[in-house]
């Protein structure tokens, strides 16, 4: 969520914070805010599709600092959009903003855009580091507030809604959490931070009750409610501090609203006063809207302490939505993506834009057949139901609404779910019994969707089988066709990731060969050389975006089928955008770069195996 203009207002004044030394405490972390913050590093490259290894290293450094300061982190991630889908207009607006940012980056302008697989890399990094985390059924704010209050510890986020929640342990904005400037004290090291003081904030506006802050947030406008419904109120009421309708900025109205609310003892009294400014036929509807929206700032009844202690996630909204138990369990543990839950409950998904060629069809269109199989698995209905029999008669399959880029706008299209093989249409195996389908059948569905046979993948290390199967699919389905140098650059990048993994995170039972170390040092020397041609090739970028889209949906389908292939580790430099673009440029001008790893027989052999597999 987010309250319009509130962060800017609070930051400008600075008097609403207290200094805090964070050490030896539990800390509830808003996962979505954290991965955005770490992703937007000052030296990050947003044009070339993301450097997930560097991002994972930043995640590792962050949690290393917390551990050194005795801080026990608990990460809480947003989940799906929720059964009511109340944020749909806001999400469409954000998708349009992201599209504008992507278009600017494609033309050489500045800006930031979260790379496509950042969230997946973050979840994998948390798992590798052993950081406790949960993915909520829907938006996480209320569950974060509930857990922090249960433990009496601070919340770490960048979401202005936490200025509004009544938090016993306080709210530390990530922008004031100086984890890169750890200091030593007599009781050990600590992270210097600033904690928002709701008491100071309310005191600034006379005797404003903290209980009125949720009404303020709703009236000022947040992700769930806009100002349009209340314009009649703002045009009629006399707000203090010199506010006049149509004059001044957001902060003037915001201050005036807070000062006006300070005259009331409780929200109900203030709501009655608001309604008097509206037409009689609007009043009950607006009362309902205000009261429902204020509930968004009440801590959730989901007990996340239970989840972190024994893995139990009890959620009434998920029960009402009829989510199968195994799906909810996998989802809360981050083993299924939000796209899965949104497609299942809402039959609607957003496909995130990348820095691609806006004149061409969306990069996501390449992965459409994979998504259709995902939708087919999620939405198939038992043949015994009336709905299914009527569909059978008309040969209809369920549709899913996809929000995706079309040229330079976000448009929705309806995509038909795929018809599944007989094993998956058996009435004995509805979605809640999908894991009872034999593993061999689930693997076969995955491989058939990607158009490869297991016999082709057998020479390849197990953790690379899915990325290479996806690469085969990408070669076959991309339009325009993938160029040979694009393929070679991608495979060399994968091999470089393997080499760095062997050297930087070695298997304790196997010593790296000396020639691997020599090859790695030569690779680092090559990377340090100044690139002769650092031009940005938009067509190559579009092709690599298509590969990431295919990998993302290949990951999702593999997860939904219970991982019949090993899940690849994004945090071990499986994809490094700056590197793959550089390799592509050099392959065009200096083909010998294909022999970059020739000093390591093992890496040279791996490259040839990958190339032969894909070309075959």
Coordinates of C-alpha atoms in Angstrom, one line a residue:
X1 CA 0.0 0.0 0.0
X2 CA 1.1 3.6 0.4
X3 CA -0.4 7.0 1.6
X4 CA -0.1 9.7 -1.1
X5 CA 2.5 12.3 -0.2
X6 CA 3.0 11.2 3.4
X7 CA 6.6 10.0 3.1
X8 CA 7.7 13.4 1.5
X9 CA 5.8 15.3 4.2
X10 CA 7.4 13.3 7.1
X11 CA 10.9 13.4 5.5
X12 CA 10.8 17.1 4.8
X13 CA 10.3 17.9 8.5
X14 CA 12.5 15.3 10.1
X15 CA 11.2 16.1 13.6
X16 CA 9.0 13.1 13.8
X17 CA 12.0 10.6 14.2
X18 CA 14.0 9.4 17.2
X19 CA 17.5 8.0 16.9
X20 CA 17.7 4.2 17.4
X21 CA 20.6 1.7 17.8
X22 CA 19.3 -1.5 16.4
X23 CA 21.0 -4.6 18.0
X24 CA 20.0 -7.8 19.8
X25 CA 16.4 -7.7 18.7
X26 CA 13.9 -9.4 16.4
X27 CA 13.2 -7.4 13.3
X28 CA 10.1 -7.8 11.0
X29 CA 11.2 -6.9 7.5
X30 CA 8.9 -6.0 4.6
X31 CA 10.5 -8.2 2.0
X32 CA 9.1 -6.3 -1.1
X33 CA 10.5 -3.0 0.2
X34 CA 13.9 -4.6 1.0
X35 CA 14.5 -6.3 -2.4
X36 CA 13.5 -3.1 -4.2
X37 CA 15.9 -1.1 -2.0
X38 CA 18.8 -3.6 -2.6
X39 CA 18.0 -3.8 -6.3
X40 CA 18.3 0.0 -6.8
X41 CA 22.0 0.2 -6.0
X42 CA 23.7 3.3 -7.3
X43 CA 25.9 1.3 -9.7
X44 CA 23.1 -1.0 -11.0
X45 CA 22.6 -1.4 -14.7
X46 CA 18.9 -1.4 -15.5
X47 CA 19.1 -1.6 -19.3
X48 CA 20.5 -5.1 -19.7
X49 CA 18.1 -7.3 -17.8
X50 CA 19.7 -7.5 -14.3
X51 CA 22.9 -8.8 -12.6
X52 CA 21.4 -11.3 -10.2
X53 CA 24.7 -12.5 -8.8
X54 CA 25.5 -9.0 -7.6
X55 CA 22.0 -8.6 -6.3
X56 CA 22.3 -11.8 -4.3
X57 CA 25.7 -10.7 -2.9
X58 CA 24.0 -7.5 -1.6
X59 CA 21.3 -9.6 0.0
X60 CA 24.0 -11.8 1.6
X61 CA 25.9 -8.7 2.9
X62 CA 22.7 -7.1 4.4
X63 CA 21.8 -10.2 6.4
X64 CA 25.4 -10.7 7.4
X65 CA 25.4 -7.3 9.0
X66 CA 22.2 -8.1 10.9
X67 CA 23.7 -11.3 12.2
X68 CA 26.8 -9.5 13.4
X69 CA 24.6 -7.1 15.3
X70 CA 22.6 -9.9 17.0
X71 CA 19.4 -8.9 15.0
X72 CA 17.1 -11.8 14.2
X73 CA 15.3 -11.0 10.9
X74 CA 11.9 -12.3 9.8
X75 CA 11.0 -11.4 6.2
X76 CA 7.4 -11.1 5.2
X77 CA 6.6 -10.9 1.5
X78 CA 3.4 -9.8 -0.3
X79 CA 1.5 -12.6 -2.0
X80 CA -1.3 -12.4 -4.6
X81 CA -3.7 -9.5 -5.2
X82 CA -6.4 -10.9 -2.9
X83 CA -9.8 -12.4 -3.9
X84 CA -11.4 -8.9 -3.9
X85 CA -8.7 -7.5 -6.3
X86 CA -9.3 -4.0 -4.8
X87 CA -5.9 -2.7 -6.0
X88 CA -6.5 -3.4 -9.7
X89 CA -6.7 0.3 -10.7
X90 CA -3.5 1.0 -8.8
X91 CA -1.7 -1.9 -10.3
X92 CA -2.7 -0.9 -13.8
X93 CA -1.3 2.6 -13.1
X94 CA 2.0 1.2 -11.8
X95 CA 2.3 -1.1 -14.8
X96 CA 1.9 2.0 -17.0
X97 CA 4.6 3.8 -15.0
X98 CA 7.0 0.8 -15.4
X99 CA 6.3 0.7 -19.1
X100 CA 7.3 4.4 -19.4
X101 CA 10.4 3.7 -17.4
X102 CA 11.3 0.8 -19.6
X103 CA 10.7 2.8 -22.8
X104 CA 12.9 5.6 -21.5
X105 CA 15.7 3.2 -20.6
X106 CA 15.5 1.6 -24.1
X107 CA 16.2 5.0 -25.6
X108 CA 19.1 5.8 -23.3
X109 CA 17.3 7.8 -20.7
X110 CA 18.0 7.3 -17.0
X111 CA 15.6 5.6 -14.6
X112 CA 15.1 2.4 -12.6
X113 CA 13.3 -0.8 -13.4
X114 CA 13.3 -3.9 -11.3
X115 CA 14.7 -6.8 -13.4
X116 CA 12.3 -9.5 -14.2
X117 CA 13.6 -12.3 -12.0
X118 CA 14.6 -10.2 -9.0
X119 CA 11.9 -11.5 -6.7
X120 CA 12.8 -15.1 -7.6
X121 CA 16.5 -14.4 -6.9
X122 CA 15.6 -12.8 -3.6
X123 CA 13.5 -15.8 -2.4
X124 CA 16.3 -18.2 -3.4
X125 CA 18.9 -16.1 -1.6
X126 CA 16.8 -16.1 1.6
X127 CA 16.5 -19.9 1.4
X128 CA 20.3 -20.3 0.9
X129 CA 21.1 -18.0 3.8
X130 CA 18.6 -19.7 6.1
X131 CA 16.7 -16.4 6.7
X132 CA 13.1 -17.2 8.0
X133 CA 10.5 -15.8 5.5
X134 CA 6.9 -16.2 4.6
X135 CA 4.9 -15.2 1.5
X136 CA 1.5 -14.0 2.6
X137 CA -1.7 -15.0 0.8
X138 CA -2.3 -11.4 -0.3
X139 CA -0.9 -8.0 0.7
X140 CA 1.5 -8.3 3.7
X141 CA 1.1 -5.0 5.5
X142 CA -1.5 -6.1 8.1
X143 CA 0.4 -9.4 8.8
X144 CA 3.7 -7.5 9.3
X145 CA 2.0 -5.1 11.8
X146 CA 0.4 -8.0 13.6
X147 CA 3.7 -10.0 14.0
X148 CA 5.7 -6.9 15.0
X149 CA 3.1 -6.0 17.7
X150 CA 3.0 -9.6 19.0
X151 CA 6.8 -9.5 19.5
X152 CA 7.1 -5.8 20.4
X153 CA 9.9 -5.3 17.8
X154 CA 10.4 -2.7 15.0
X155 CA 9.2 -3.0 11.4
X156 CA 11.7 -2.3 8.6
X157 CA 10.1 -1.1 5.4
X158 CA 9.7 1.7 2.8
X159 CA 5.9 1.7 2.8
X160 CA 4.3 4.9 4.1
X161 CA 1.4 2.9 5.4
X162 CA 3.6 2.0 8.4
X163 CA 3.4 5.6 9.5
X164 CA -0.3 4.9 10.1
X165 CA -0.3 1.5 11.8
X166 CA -0.1 1.6 15.6
X167 CA 3.2 -0.3 16.1
X168 CA 4.4 -0.9 19.6
X169 CA 8.0 -1.4 18.5
X170 CA 8.0 1.5 16.0
X171 CA 8.6 1.8 12.3
X172 CA 12.2 2.2 10.9
X173 CA 12.2 3.4 7.3
X174 CA 14.8 1.5 5.2
X175 CA 16.1 4.9 4.0
X176 CA 17.2 5.6 7.6
X177 CA 18.6 2.2 8.3
X178 CA 22.3 2.6 7.9
X179 CA 23.3 -1.0 7.6
X180 CA 26.4 -0.1 5.5
X181 CA 27.7 2.1 8.4
X182 CA 27.7 -0.3 11.4
X183 CA 29.1 1.1 14.5
X184 CA 30.7 -0.4 17.6
X185 CA 29.4 0.4 21.1
X186 CA 30.1 -0.8 24.6
X187 CA 27.4 -3.4 24.3
X188 CA 28.5 -4.6 20.8
X189 CA 28.0 -3.4 17.2
X190 CA 24.7 -1.9 16.1
X191 CA 23.0 -0.4 13.0
X192 CA 22.3 3.3 13.4
X193 CA 18.7 4.0 12.4
X194 CA 15.8 6.4 12.9
X195 CA 12.4 5.3 14.2
X196 CA 9.2 7.1 13.4
X197 CA 7.4 8.5 16.5
X198 CA 3.6 8.5 16.0
X199 CA 3.4 10.5 19.3
X200 CA 5.6 13.3 17.9
X201 CA 3.7 13.3 14.7
X202 CA 0.2 13.5 16.4
X203 CA 1.5 16.1 18.8
X204 CA 2.5 18.3 15.9
X205 CA -1.2 18.7 15.1
X206 CA -2.5 19.6 18.5
X207 CA -4.2 16.7 20.3
X208 CA -4.7 14.4 17.2
X209 CA -5.5 10.9 18.4
X210 CA -3.4 8.0 16.9
X211 CA -6.7 6.2 16.3
X212 CA -7.6 8.8 13.7
X213 CA -4.6 8.1 11.5
X214 CA -6.3 5.3 9.5
X215 CA -9.1 7.7 8.6
X216 CA -6.6 10.3 7.6
X217 CA -4.8 7.8 5.3
X218 CA -8.1 6.8 3.7
X219 CA -9.3 10.3 3.2
X220 CA -5.9 11.5 1.9
X221 CA -5.8 8.6 -0.6
X222 CA -3.9 5.3 -0.6
X223 CA -3.6 2.3 -2.9
X224 CA -7.2 1.2 -2.3
X225 CA -9.1 4.5 -2.4
X226 CA -8.7 7.7 -4.5
X227 CA -9.7 11.2 -3.6
X228 CA -12.5 11.5 -6.2
X229 CA -15.3 10.2 -3.8
X230 CA -14.3 12.9 -1.2
X231 CA -13.8 16.0 -3.5
X232 CA -17.2 17.3 -2.4
X233 CA -16.0 17.2 1.2
X234 CA -12.7 19.0 0.4
X235 CA -14.5 21.7 -1.6
X236 CA -17.0 22.5 1.3
X237 CA -15.1 22.0 4.5
X238 CA -12.9 24.8 5.9
X239 CA -9.5 23.2 6.6
X240 CA -7.1 25.0 9.0
X241 CA -3.6 26.3 8.1
X242 CA -4.7 28.3 5.1
X243 CA -5.9 25.5 2.9
X244 CA -8.1 26.7 0.0
X245 CA -9.7 24.4 -2.5
X246 CA -7.6 24.1 -5.7
X247 CA -4.6 26.0 -4.2
X248 CA -1.3 24.7 -2.8
X249 CA 0.3 21.3 -3.1
X250 CA -0.5 17.9 -1.6
X251 CA 1.3 18.7 1.6
X252 CA -0.9 21.7 2.3
X253 CA -4.0 19.6 2.0
X254 CA -2.4 16.9 4.0
X255 CA -1.6 19.3 6.9
X256 CA -5.0 20.8 6.7
X257 CA -6.7 17.5 6.9
X258 CA -4.6 16.3 9.9
X259 CA -5.3 19.6 11.8
X260 CA -9.0 19.3 11.0
X261 CA -9.2 15.8 12.3
X262 CA -7.5 16.8 15.6
X263 CA -10.8 18.3 16.8
X264 CA -12.4 14.8 17.0
X265 CA -12.0 12.2 19.7
X266 CA -12.6 9.2 17.6
X267 CA -13.1 8.1 13.9
X268 CA -16.9 7.6 14.0
X269 CA -17.4 11.3 15.1
X270 CA -15.1 12.5 12.2
X271 CA -16.8 10.3 9.7
X272 CA -20.2 11.7 10.6
X273 CA -18.8 15.2 10.1
X274 CA -17.5 14.2 6.7
X275 CA -20.8 12.8 5.6
X276 CA -22.6 16.0 6.4
X277 CA -20.7 17.6 3.5
X278 CA -22.0 15.0 1.0
X279 CA -25.3 14.6 -0.8
X280 CA -27.7 12.4 1.1
X281 CA -27.8 9.6 -1.5
X282 CA -24.0 9.2 -1.3
X283 CA -23.6 9.1 2.5
X284 CA -24.2 5.4 3.3
X285 CA -22.0 4.3 0.3
X286 CA -19.2 6.6 1.4
X287 CA -19.5 5.6 5.1
X288 CA -19.2 1.9 4.0
X289 CA -16.2 2.8 1.9
X290 CA -14.4 4.7 4.6
X291 CA -15.1 2.1 7.4
X292 CA -14.0 -0.8 5.2
X293 CA -10.8 1.0 4.1
X294 CA -9.9 1.9 7.7
X295 CA -9.9 -1.9 8.5
X296 CA -6.8 -2.1 6.2
X297 CA -4.9 -0.6 9.1
X298 CA -6.0 -3.1 11.8
X299 CA -3.4 -5.8 12.4
X300 CA -4.4 -9.1 10.7
X301 CA -5.8 -12.1 12.5
X302 CA -3.3 -14.3 10.6
X303 CA -0.8 -15.5 13.3
X304 CA 2.6 -15.4 11.6
X305 CA 4.2 -16.5 14.9
X306 CA 2.6 -19.9 14.3
X307 CA 4.1 -20.0 10.9
X308 CA 7.6 -19.2 12.0
X309 CA 7.4 -21.7 14.9
X310 CA 5.7 -24.6 13.2
X311 CA 5.0 -23.8 9.6
X312 CA 1.2 -23.4 10.1
X313 CA -0.4 -20.6 8.0
X314 CA -4.1 -20.3 8.9
X315 CA -5.9 -17.7 6.6
X316 CA -9.6 -17.3 6.4
X317 CA -9.4 -15.5 3.0
X318 CA -7.5 -18.5 1.5
X319 CA -10.0 -20.9 2.9
X320 CA -12.9 -18.9 1.4
X321 CA -11.1 -18.9 -1.9
X322 CA -11.0 -22.7 -1.8
X323 CA -7.2 -22.8 -2.4
X324 CA -6.0 -26.4 -2.1
X325 CA -4.0 -27.1 1.0
X326 CA -0.8 -28.1 -0.8
X327 CA -0.9 -25.0 -3.0
X328 CA -1.3 -22.7 0.0
X329 CA 1.5 -24.5 1.9
X330 CA 3.9 -24.3 -1.1
X331 CA 2.9 -20.7 -1.7
X332 CA 3.5 -19.5 1.8
X333 CA 7.0 -21.1 1.7
X334 CA 7.8 -19.3 -1.5
X335 CA 7.7 -22.4 -3.6
X336 CA 5.0 -21.0 -5.9
X337 CA 4.9 -17.5 -7.4
X338 CA 2.1 -14.8 -6.9
X339 CA 1.2 -15.3 -10.6
X340 CA 0.0 -18.8 -9.7
X341 CA -2.4 -17.7 -7.0
X342 CA -3.7 -14.8 -9.1
X343 CA -4.4 -17.0 -12.1
X344 CA -6.1 -19.6 -9.8
X345 CA -8.3 -17.2 -7.9
X346 CA -8.8 -14.2 -10.2
X347 CA -8.0 -15.7 -13.6
X348 CA -5.9 -12.6 -14.1
X349 CA -2.2 -11.9 -14.2
X350 CA 0.2 -8.9 -14.8
X351 CA 3.3 -9.6 -16.9
X352 CA 6.1 -7.3 -16.0
X353 CA 7.7 -5.2 -18.7
X354 CA 11.4 -5.2 -19.4
X355 CA 13.8 -3.0 -21.4
X356 CA 12.8 -4.4 -24.8
X357 CA 12.0 -3.2 -28.3
X358 CA 8.6 -1.5 -28.0
X359 CA 8.0 -1.8 -31.7
X360 CA 7.8 -5.6 -31.4
X361 CA 5.3 -7.8 -29.6
X362 CA 5.9 -8.2 -25.9
X363 CA 8.9 -10.4 -24.9
X364 CA 6.3 -12.4 -22.9
X365 CA 4.5 -13.5 -26.0
X366 CA 7.3 -16.0 -26.6
X367 CA 6.5 -17.8 -23.4
X368 CA 2.7 -17.8 -24.0
X369 CA 2.5 -21.6 -24.7
X370 CA 4.2 -22.3 -21.3
X371 CA 1.7 -20.0 -19.5
X372 CA -1.2 -21.7 -21.2
X373 CA -0.1 -25.1 -19.7
X374 CA 0.2 -23.5 -16.3
X375 CA -3.4 -22.1 -16.7
X376 CA -4.6 -25.5 -17.9
X377 CA -3.2 -27.2 -14.7
X378 CA -4.7 -24.6 -12.4
X379 CA -8.1 -24.2 -14.0
X380 CA -9.0 -27.6 -15.2
X381 CA -12.3 -28.7 -13.7
X382 CA -13.4 -32.3 -12.8
X383 CA -15.3 -33.9 -15.7
X384 CA -18.1 -34.7 -13.3
X385 CA -19.1 -31.1 -12.7
X386 CA -21.9 -29.4 -14.7
X387 CA -19.5 -26.6 -15.6
X388 CA -17.0 -29.0 -17.1
X389 CA -19.7 -31.0 -19.0
X390 CA -21.1 -27.8 -20.5
X391 CA -17.6 -26.7 -21.5
X392 CA -17.0 -30.1 -23.0
X393 CA -20.1 -29.8 -25.2
X394 CA -18.9 -26.4 -26.5
X395 CA -15.2 -27.4 -26.6
X396 CA -14.5 -24.3 -24.4
X397 CA -11.4 -24.1 -22.2
X398 CA -11.0 -21.5 -19.3
X399 CA -9.7 -18.1 -20.2
X400 CA -7.2 -16.0 -18.2
X401 CA -6.9 -12.2 -18.5
X402 CA -3.3 -11.1 -19.0
X403 CA -2.2 -7.5 -18.6
X404 CA 0.8 -7.1 -20.9
X405 CA 2.6 -4.5 -23.1
X406 CA 1.2 -3.8 -26.5
X407 CA 3.5 -1.3 -28.2
X408 CA 3.7 1.5 -25.6
X409 CA 0.6 0.8 -23.6
X410 CA -0.6 -1.8 -21.1
X411 CA -3.5 -3.8 -22.6
X412 CA -5.5 -6.8 -21.4
X413 CA -6.0 -9.9 -23.5
X414 CA -7.8 -13.1 -22.8
X415 CA -5.7 -16.2 -23.1
X416 CA -7.1 -19.7 -23.4
X417 CA -5.8 -22.4 -21.1
X418 CA -4.1 -25.3 -22.8
X419 CA -5.8 -28.7 -23.2
X420 CA -3.8 -31.2 -21.1
X421 CA -2.7 -34.8 -21.8
X422 CA -5.0 -37.6 -20.6
X423 CA -3.1 -38.2 -17.4
X424 CA -3.9 -34.7 -16.2
X425 CA -7.5 -34.8 -17.2
X426 CA -8.2 -37.9 -15.1
X427 CA -11.0 -37.2 -12.5
X428 CA -8.7 -38.8 -9.9
X429 CA -6.2 -36.0 -10.2
X430 CA -7.9 -32.6 -9.7
X431 CA -5.6 -29.7 -8.7
X432 CA -5.6 -30.7 -5.0
X433 CA -4.2 -34.1 -6.0
X434 CA -1.8 -32.9 -8.7
X435 CA 1.2 -34.2 -6.6
X436 CA -0.3 -37.7 -6.8
X437 CA 0.2 -37.8 -10.6
X438 CA 3.4 -40.0 -11.1
X439 CA 6.6 -37.9 -11.2
X440 CA 7.5 -39.3 -14.5
X441 CA 4.2 -38.0 -16.0
X442 CA 4.8 -34.5 -14.5
X443 CA 8.3 -34.5 -15.9
X444 CA 7.1 -35.5 -19.3
X445 CA 4.5 -32.7 -19.3
X446 CA 7.3 -30.2 -18.5
X447 CA 9.6 -31.5 -21.2
X448 CA 6.9 -31.8 -23.8
X449 CA 5.9 -28.2 -23.1
X450 CA 9.5 -27.1 -23.6
X451 CA 9.9 -29.4 -26.6
X452 CA 12.9 -31.4 -25.4
X453 CA 13.6 -35.1 -24.5
X454 CA 15.2 -36.1 -21.2
X455 CA 17.8 -38.1 -23.2
X456 CA 19.1 -34.8 -24.6
X457 CA 19.5 -33.3 -21.1
X458 CA 21.2 -36.3 -19.5
X459 CA 24.8 -35.2 -20.2
X460 CA 24.1 -31.8 -18.6
X461 CA 24.6 -31.1 -14.8
X462 CA 21.2 -31.5 -13.1
X463 CA 21.0 -27.8 -11.9
X464 CA 21.4 -26.6 -15.5
X465 CA 18.9 -29.0 -17.2
X466 CA 16.0 -26.6 -16.8
X467 CA 17.8 -23.5 -18.1
X468 CA 19.1 -25.5 -21.1
X469 CA 15.6 -27.0 -21.8
X470 CA 14.3 -23.4 -21.7
X471 CA 17.1 -22.3 -24.1
X472 CA 16.0 -25.0 -26.6
X473 CA 12.4 -23.7 -26.3
X474 CA 13.7 -20.1 -26.8
X475 CA 15.6 -21.0 -29.9
X476 CA 12.5 -22.7 -31.4
X477 CA 9.8 -20.2 -30.4
X478 CA 11.4 -16.7 -30.5
X479 CA 10.4 -14.2 -33.2
X480 CA 12.6 -12.9 -34.7
X481 CA 14.9 -15.9 -34.6
X482 CA 17.8 -16.0 -32.2
X483 CA 21.1 -15.2 -33.7
X484 CA 24.0 -17.7 -33.3
X485 CA 26.1 -15.2 -31.5
X486 CA 23.3 -14.4 -29.1
X487 CA 23.1 -18.1 -28.2
X488 CA 26.8 -18.4 -27.8
X489 CA 26.9 -15.3 -25.6
X490 CA 24.2 -16.8 -23.4
X491 CA 25.9 -20.2 -23.0
X492 CA 29.3 -18.5 -22.3
X493 CA 27.6 -16.5 -19.6
X494 CA 26.1 -19.7 -18.1
X495 CA 29.6 -21.3 -18.1
X496 CA 31.1 -18.2 -16.5
X497 CA 28.5 -18.5 -13.7
X498 CA 29.5 -22.2 -13.2
X499 CA 33.2 -21.3 -13.0
X500 CA 32.5 -18.5 -10.5
X501 CA 30.4 -20.9 -8.5
X502 CA 33.2 -23.5 -8.4
X503 CA 35.8 -21.0 -7.3
X504 CA 33.7 -18.8 -5.0
X505 CA 31.4 -21.4 -3.4
X506 CA 33.3 -24.7 -3.8
X507 CA 32.0 -28.1 -2.9
X508 CA 34.0 -29.0 0.3
X509 CA 34.4 -32.6 -1.0
X510 CA 35.9 -31.6 -4.3
X511 CA 38.9 -29.3 -4.7
X512 CA 38.8 -26.9 -7.7
X513 CA 41.2 -28.0 -10.4
X514 CA 44.2 -25.7 -10.8
X515 CA 43.4 -25.0 -14.4
X516 CA 39.9 -23.8 -13.2
X517 CA 41.6 -21.2 -11.0
X518 CA 43.9 -20.2 -13.9
X519 CA 40.9 -19.9 -16.3
X520 CA 39.0 -17.9 -13.7
X521 CA 41.8 -15.4 -13.2
X522 CA 42.1 -15.0 -17.0
X523 CA 38.3 -14.4 -17.1
X524 CA 38.6 -11.6 -14.5
X525 CA 41.4 -10.0 -16.5
X526 CA 39.2 -10.1 -19.6
X527 CA 36.3 -8.5 -17.6
X528 CA 38.6 -5.7 -16.4
X529 CA 39.6 -4.7 -19.9
X530 CA 37.9 -1.6 -21.2
X531 CA 35.3 -2.6 -23.7
X532 CA 35.9 -1.3 -27.2
X533 CA 32.3 -1.1 -28.1
X534 CA 29.8 -0.6 -25.3
X535 CA 26.8 0.2 -27.6
X536 CA 23.4 -0.9 -26.4
X537 CA 21.9 -3.3 -29.0
X538 CA 18.1 -3.1 -28.5
X539 CA 17.4 -6.1 -30.7
X540 CA 19.8 -8.3 -28.7
X541 CA 18.3 -6.9 -25.5
X542 CA 14.8 -7.9 -26.8
X543 CA 16.0 -11.5 -27.5
X544 CA 17.6 -11.8 -24.0
X545 CA 14.4 -10.5 -22.5
X546 CA 12.5 -13.3 -24.3
X547 CA 14.9 -15.8 -22.7
X548 CA 14.2 -14.4 -19.3
X549 CA 10.5 -14.6 -19.9
X550 CA 10.8 -18.2 -20.9
X551 CA 13.0 -19.0 -17.9
X552 CA 10.6 -17.4 -15.5
X553 CA 7.6 -19.4 -16.9
X554 CA 9.7 -22.5 -17.1
X555 CA 10.5 -22.0 -13.4
X556 CA 6.9 -21.5 -12.5
X557 CA 5.7 -24.6 -14.4
X558 CA 8.5 -26.7 -12.9
X559 CA 7.4 -25.5 -9.4
X560 CA 3.7 -26.2 -10.0
X561 CA 4.6 -29.7 -11.1
X562 CA 6.6 -30.3 -7.9
X563 CA 10.1 -29.6 -9.4
X564 CA 10.5 -32.7 -11.7
X565 CA 13.8 -31.0 -12.7
X566 CA 16.2 -29.4 -10.2
X567 CA 15.5 -25.7 -9.7
X568 CA 18.4 -23.6 -11.0
X569 CA 20.0 -21.1 -8.7
X570 CA 19.6 -17.5 -10.0
X571 CA 21.8 -16.1 -7.2
X572 CA 24.9 -18.0 -8.6
X573 CA 25.1 -15.8 -11.7
X574 CA 22.9 -17.9 -13.9
X575 CA 22.0 -14.6 -15.7
X576 CA 24.2 -11.5 -15.7
X577 CA 22.9 -8.9 -18.1
X578 CA 25.9 -6.7 -18.4
X579 CA 28.1 -9.8 -19.2
X580 CA 25.8 -11.4 -21.8
X581 CA 25.6 -8.1 -23.7
X582 CA 29.4 -7.7 -23.6
X583 CA 30.0 -11.2 -24.8
X584 CA 27.5 -10.7 -27.7
X585 CA 29.3 -7.5 -28.7
X586 CA 32.7 -9.1 -28.6
X587 CA 31.6 -12.3 -30.4
X588 CA 30.5 -10.0 -33.3
X589 CA 33.9 -8.2 -33.5
X590 CA 36.3 -10.7 -31.9
X591 CA 35.2 -14.3 -32.4
X592 CA 38.1 -15.7 -30.4
X593 CA 36.3 -14.7 -27.2
X594 CA 34.4 -18.0 -27.7
X595 CA 37.6 -19.6 -26.4
X596 CA 37.5 -17.5 -23.2
X597 CA 37.6 -20.7 -21.0
X598 CA 40.0 -22.7 -23.0
X599 CA 42.5 -22.9 -20.1
X600 CA 39.9 -25.0 -18.2
X601 CA 39.3 -28.4 -19.9
X602 CA 36.2 -28.9 -17.7
X603 CA 34.6 -25.5 -18.6
X604 CA 35.5 -25.9 -22.3
X605 CA 33.9 -29.3 -22.3
X606 CA 30.8 -27.9 -20.5
X607 CA 30.4 -25.1 -23.1
X608 CA 30.6 -27.6 -26.0
X609 CA 28.1 -30.0 -24.4
X610 CA 25.6 -27.1 -23.9
X611 CA 26.1 -25.8 -27.4
X612 CA 25.7 -29.2 -29.0
X613 CA 22.6 -30.0 -26.9
X614 CA 20.9 -26.8 -28.0
X615 CA 22.0 -27.0 -31.6
X616 CA 20.8 -30.6 -31.9

